Short mmCIF file of C-alpha atoms in Angstrom, two decimals:
data_model
loop_
_atom_site.label_atom_id
_atom_site.label_comp_id
_atom_site.label_asym_id
_atom_site.label_seq_id
_atom_site.Cartn_x
_atom_site.Cartn_y
_atom_site.Cartn_z
CA MET A 1 0.04 -0.18 0.29
CA HIS A 2 2.90 2.33 0.06
CA CYS A 3 3.03 2.89 -3.53
CA VAL A 4 -0.90 4.21 -2.62
CA GLY A 5 -0.85 6.20 0.12
CA THR A 6 2.56 8.09 -0.71
CA ALA A 7 0.67 9.57 -4.48
CA SER A 8 -1.08 13.28 -3.71
CA PHE A 9 -3.21 14.60 -6.13
CA SER A 10 -4.58 18.25 -6.47
CA ILE A 11 -7.36 19.89 -8.61
CA VAL A 12 -7.38 22.46 -11.32
CA VAL A 13 -10.07 24.89 -10.69
CA ASN A 14 -10.32 27.89 -12.93
CA GLY A 15 -7.05 27.18 -14.20
CA GLN A 16 -5.11 26.88 -11.06
CA ALA A 17 -4.33 23.82 -9.00
CA GLU A 18 -5.95 23.65 -6.05
CA GLY A 19 -4.86 22.24 -2.43
CA PHE A 20 -3.64 18.38 -2.95
CA PHE A 21 -5.35 14.96 -1.05
CA VAL A 22 -3.14 11.96 -0.40
CA SER A 23 -4.97 8.54 -2.39
CA GLU A 24 -6.44 5.74 0.06
CA ARG A 25 -6.79 3.28 -3.08
CA GLY A 26 -6.51 2.50 -6.38
CA LEU A 27 -3.23 3.05 -7.96
CA ARG A 28 -3.08 6.13 -10.54
CA GLN A 29 -3.39 6.42 -14.23
CA GLY A 30 -0.23 4.39 -16.29
CA PHE A 31 1.38 3.08 -13.06
CA PRO A 32 3.57 0.13 -13.98
CA LEU A 33 2.08 -2.25 -11.50
CA SER A 34 -1.39 -1.88 -12.11
CA PRO A 35 -0.92 -4.76 -14.62
CA TYR A 36 1.31 -7.07 -12.26
CA LEU A 37 -0.95 -6.95 -9.57
CA PHE A 38 -4.18 -7.33 -11.61
CA ILE A 39 -2.97 -10.67 -12.54
CA LEU A 40 -2.37 -11.87 -9.26
CA CYS A 41 -5.76 -10.57 -8.66
CA SER A 42 -6.72 -12.83 -11.01
CA GLN A 43 -5.10 -16.13 -10.28
CA GLY A 44 -7.29 -15.63 -6.71
CA LEU A 45 -10.80 -16.62 -9.11
CA THR A 46 -8.87 -19.30 -11.01
CA TRP A 47 -7.63 -20.64 -7.43
CA LEU A 48 -11.23 -20.30 -6.72
CA MET A 49 -12.59 -21.86 -9.92
CA ARG A 50 -10.67 -25.07 -9.46
CA LYS A 51 -11.34 -25.36 -6.26
CA MET A 52 -15.14 -25.26 -6.82
CA GLU A 53 -14.62 -28.15 -9.68
CA SER A 54 -12.17 -30.35 -7.47
CA ASN A 55 -15.11 -30.08 -4.92
CA ALA A 56 -17.65 -31.07 -7.72
CA LEU A 57 -19.79 -27.93 -6.67
CA TYR A 58 -18.93 -26.84 -10.40
CA ASN A 59 -18.85 -28.71 -14.03
CA GLY A 60 -16.69 -26.91 -16.70
CA TYR A 61 -17.27 -27.15 -20.68
CA ARG A 62 -15.63 -30.07 -22.45
CA VAL A 63 -16.06 -29.08 -26.49
CA ASN A 64 -15.61 -32.96 -27.27
CA ARG A 65 -14.84 -36.31 -25.38
CA SER A 66 -11.24 -35.80 -26.00
CA ALA A 67 -10.58 -32.41 -25.08
CA PRO A 68 -10.32 -30.43 -21.54
CA VAL A 69 -12.62 -29.44 -19.59
CA VAL A 70 -12.62 -25.37 -19.87
CA SER A 71 -14.59 -23.53 -16.99
CA HIS A 72 -13.59 -19.75 -17.92
CA LEU A 73 -10.89 -17.48 -19.65
CA MET A 74 -9.96 -14.24 -18.76
CA PHE A 75 -8.38 -11.36 -21.04
CA ALA A 76 -7.92 -7.88 -19.44
CA ASP A 77 -10.76 -7.74 -17.58
CA ASP A 78 -13.63 -9.46 -19.21
CA LEU A 79 -14.35 -12.70 -18.47
CA LEU A 80 -15.92 -15.84 -20.02
CA LEU A 81 -17.17 -18.87 -18.19
CA PHE A 82 -17.91 -22.11 -19.25
CA GLY A 83 -20.19 -24.31 -17.65
CA THR A 84 -22.81 -27.32 -17.74
CA LEU A 85 -26.67 -26.37 -16.70
CA ASP A 86 -27.08 -28.64 -13.81
CA ASN A 87 -28.56 -27.31 -10.91
CA ARG A 88 -25.41 -27.17 -8.55
CA THR A 89 -22.99 -25.09 -11.55
CA ILE A 90 -26.08 -22.34 -12.03
CA GLU A 91 -25.88 -21.92 -8.12
CA THR A 92 -22.36 -21.95 -7.94
CA LEU A 93 -21.75 -19.66 -10.45
CA LEU A 94 -22.85 -16.11 -8.73
CA PRO A 95 -21.09 -17.22 -4.90
CA ILE A 96 -17.84 -17.74 -7.20
CA LEU A 97 -18.32 -14.08 -8.09
CA SER A 98 -19.57 -12.69 -4.96
CA ILE A 99 -16.55 -14.27 -2.81
CA TYR A 100 -13.96 -12.90 -5.87
CA ALA A 101 -15.60 -9.50 -5.70
CA ALA A 102 -15.15 -9.43 -2.00
CA TRP A 103 -11.51 -10.63 -2.59
CA SER A 104 -10.25 -8.33 -5.05
CA GLY A 105 -12.98 -5.82 -5.37
CA GLN A 106 -13.63 -6.00 -9.01
CA ASN A 107 -17.46 -6.42 -9.10
CA ALA A 108 -19.17 -8.15 -12.09
CA ASN A 109 -21.40 -5.78 -14.17
CA MET A 110 -24.56 -7.83 -14.61
CA GLN A 111 -26.24 -5.21 -17.51
CA LYS A 112 -23.09 -5.64 -19.79
CA SER A 113 -23.32 -9.54 -19.15
CA ALA A 114 -24.87 -12.04 -21.16
CA VAL A 115 -25.40 -15.67 -20.93
CA PHE A 116 -25.34 -18.17 -24.49
CA PHE A 117 -26.63 -21.76 -24.69
CA SER A 118 -26.15 -24.42 -27.05
CA LYS A 119 -28.78 -25.57 -29.60
CA GLY A 120 -30.34 -28.80 -27.52
CA VAL A 121 -31.35 -26.33 -24.71
CA GLU A 122 -35.16 -25.60 -24.52
CA HIS A 123 -36.34 -22.29 -24.21
CA ASN A 124 -38.26 -22.62 -20.63
CA ARG A 125 -34.91 -23.68 -19.51
CA ARG A 126 -32.82 -20.38 -21.18
CA LEU A 127 -35.35 -18.14 -19.67
CA GLU A 128 -35.00 -19.80 -16.04
CA VAL A 129 -31.23 -19.68 -16.14
CA ALA A 130 -31.15 -16.52 -17.82
CA GLU A 131 -33.37 -14.70 -14.88
CA ILE A 132 -31.24 -17.02 -11.95
CA LEU A 133 -28.23 -15.11 -13.30
CA GLY A 134 -29.51 -11.65 -13.97
CA VAL A 135 -28.55 -11.20 -17.43
CA LYS A 136 -29.45 -11.03 -20.70
CA GLN A 137 -29.73 -14.01 -23.32
CA MET A 138 -26.97 -13.07 -25.67
CA GLU A 139 -28.25 -11.66 -29.22
CA SER A 140 -26.47 -12.02 -32.66
CA SER A 141 -26.13 -8.72 -32.80
CA ASP A 142 -23.51 -8.68 -29.73
CA LYS A 143 -20.02 -7.54 -30.14
CA TYR A 144 -16.95 -7.97 -28.27
CA LEU A 145 -14.35 -5.48 -29.28
CA GLY A 146 -16.11 -4.79 -32.52
CA HIS A 147 -16.15 -8.22 -33.83
CA GLN A 148 -19.55 -10.17 -34.19
CA LEU A 149 -19.86 -12.89 -31.51
CA LEU A 150 -22.49 -14.90 -33.01
CA LYS A 151 -22.23 -15.73 -36.64
CA SER A 152 -25.08 -17.14 -39.29
CA ALA A 153 -24.43 -19.69 -41.39
CA HIS A 154 -24.01 -17.20 -44.06
CA LEU A 155 -21.14 -15.63 -44.06
CA THR A 156 -21.30 -12.77 -46.36
CA THR A 157 -23.75 -11.94 -44.40
CA SER A 158 -22.56 -11.88 -40.92
CA HIS A 159 -19.95 -9.00 -42.55
CA ASP A 160 -22.56 -6.73 -44.32
CA PHE A 161 -21.55 -4.76 -40.63
CA LEU A 162 -18.37 -3.93 -42.70
CA GLU A 163 -19.90 -2.87 -45.91
CA GLU A 164 -22.32 -0.72 -44.31
CA LYS A 165 -19.10 0.94 -42.32
CA PHE A 166 -17.38 1.47 -45.71
CA ASN A 167 -20.57 3.49 -46.80
CA SER A 168 -20.97 5.18 -43.41
CA LYS A 169 -17.22 6.63 -43.57
CA THR A 170 -17.43 7.59 -47.24
CA ALA A 171 -20.57 9.06 -47.40
CA GLU A 172 -19.45 11.72 -44.89
CA TRP A 173 -16.54 12.26 -46.67
CA LYS A 174 -18.26 12.61 -50.26
CA ARG A 175 -19.61 15.95 -48.54
CA ILE A 176 -16.42 18.03 -48.57
CA PHE A 177 -14.19 18.44 -51.15
CA LEU A 178 -10.94 15.88 -51.89
CA THR A 179 -8.83 15.80 -53.74
CA HIS A 180 -7.05 12.45 -55.23
CA ALA A 181 -4.65 12.26 -52.91
CA GLY A 182 -6.23 13.23 -49.60
CA ARG A 183 -8.83 10.02 -51.26
CA THR A 184 -6.02 8.10 -51.03
CA MET A 185 -4.84 9.01 -47.65
CA LEU A 186 -8.04 8.22 -46.20
CA ILE A 187 -7.88 4.84 -47.79
CA GLN A 188 -4.62 3.77 -46.76
CA THR A 189 -5.27 4.92 -43.06
CA GLU A 190 -8.95 4.14 -42.61
CA LEU A 191 -10.58 2.32 -45.04
CA GLY A 192 -7.24 0.45 -45.60
CA LEU A 193 -7.03 -0.20 -41.66
CA ILE A 194 -10.32 -2.08 -41.30
CA PRO A 195 -10.62 -5.50 -42.92
CA PRO A 196 -7.42 -6.65 -41.40
CA TYR A 197 -8.28 -5.78 -37.76
CA TYR A 198 -11.14 -8.47 -38.60
CA MET A 199 -9.07 -10.72 -40.62
CA ALA A 200 -7.20 -10.84 -37.46
CA THR A 201 -9.79 -13.61 -35.93
CA SER A 202 -11.87 -14.48 -38.87
CA LEU A 203 -11.32 -15.61 -42.83
CA LEU A 204 -13.54 -12.65 -44.78
CA PRO A 205 -15.56 -14.49 -47.11
CA LYS A 206 -13.98 -13.16 -51.24
CA LYS A 207 -17.33 -11.51 -51.82
CA THR A 208 -17.27 -9.17 -48.82
CA LEU A 209 -13.84 -8.48 -50.44
CA ASN A 210 -14.65 -7.95 -53.59
CA LYS A 211 -17.75 -5.52 -52.17
CA LEU A 212 -15.03 -3.32 -50.09
CA THR A 213 -12.54 -2.69 -52.28
CA ARG A 214 -15.78 -1.94 -54.55
CA ILE A 215 -16.49 0.78 -52.38
CA MET A 216 -12.73 2.20 -52.18
CA ARG A 217 -12.44 1.98 -55.66
CA ASN A 218 -15.56 4.07 -56.81
CA PHE A 219 -15.07 6.66 -53.57
CA TRP A 220 -11.24 7.08 -55.03
CA TRP A 221 -13.01 7.75 -58.98
CA GLY A 222 -15.35 9.74 -57.07
CA HIS A 223 -18.14 7.42 -58.41
CA ASP A 224 -21.63 7.17 -56.43
CA LYS A 225 -25.23 6.42 -57.35
CA GLU A 226 -26.07 9.98 -58.69
CA VAL A 227 -22.66 10.49 -60.64
CA ARG A 228 -21.09 7.95 -62.64
CA LYS A 229 -17.65 8.34 -63.40
CA MET A 230 -14.72 6.61 -65.89
CA HIS A 231 -12.26 4.19 -64.67
CA PHE A 232 -9.55 5.75 -66.76
CA ILE A 233 -6.98 2.53 -64.94
CA ASN A 234 -7.66 -0.61 -63.15
CA TRP A 235 -8.17 -1.04 -59.85
CA GLU A 236 -5.66 -3.88 -59.41
#
C-alpha cells in the first residue's frame, strides 16, 4: 500500500491547482505495477474456480470427449465462464463471483453480461437460467471489441456490417471536397486498416472483400449512385 498512500493529487479550478489530497485506494493511471497486480488478483479467481471443480460444485464445459474441460477464460478485465446446465453449477456460479468480488473489489457488471446456450437447450430452461443469473441472453447483434460473437451460417451476411461501415465513412467524406491525394490518404489510413483488424480472428469471404474493394475504388474515382465517372486505370 506504500505506492498507493504516498501519491498526492490536486484539482485544477479555473486554471489553478487548488490543494493536495492523498489517495487511499487504487493506483494512478499508467502506473507500471497495475497489470501485474491485476494478474495477481485474477489468479485468485482461477484458484477459486479450480477449488469448486475439485469439490464437484462446478462443472466446466468440454467441447468433445477428448478435449480438456474449460471453466473460464480471461482477457484483460473481461471474463468468459463455461459450464453445464445442472442446478449445482448454476447455483455455484453467483457465489463464486461474490467471493471474488469480496477478495479483489472487482464486481461483475450484470448489465453488460450475457449468457449463451447451445442449440439443445429448451426455451423455458434458457429463460429460467437467465433469470437466476440476472443477465440477458446473448443476441446475434452482440459484439466484443467490434467483433461479432455469433455469426450466421451465411458468412457473407455475417460481415454485412463491414460494408455498412465503409458506406457510412465514405458518405461522410463525400460531403467535403477532396483531391485524389486526400482520398488516397483516407483509404490507406482509414478504410484500408479496417479489414485486417477483423481478419485477425476470422476469414472474410471473397464476396465481402470484393464489395469493400468496390467501395474504395468508387470513392477514389468520385463515383456514386448519382454521379458515375469513368475509371481510367485498372484498380489492380
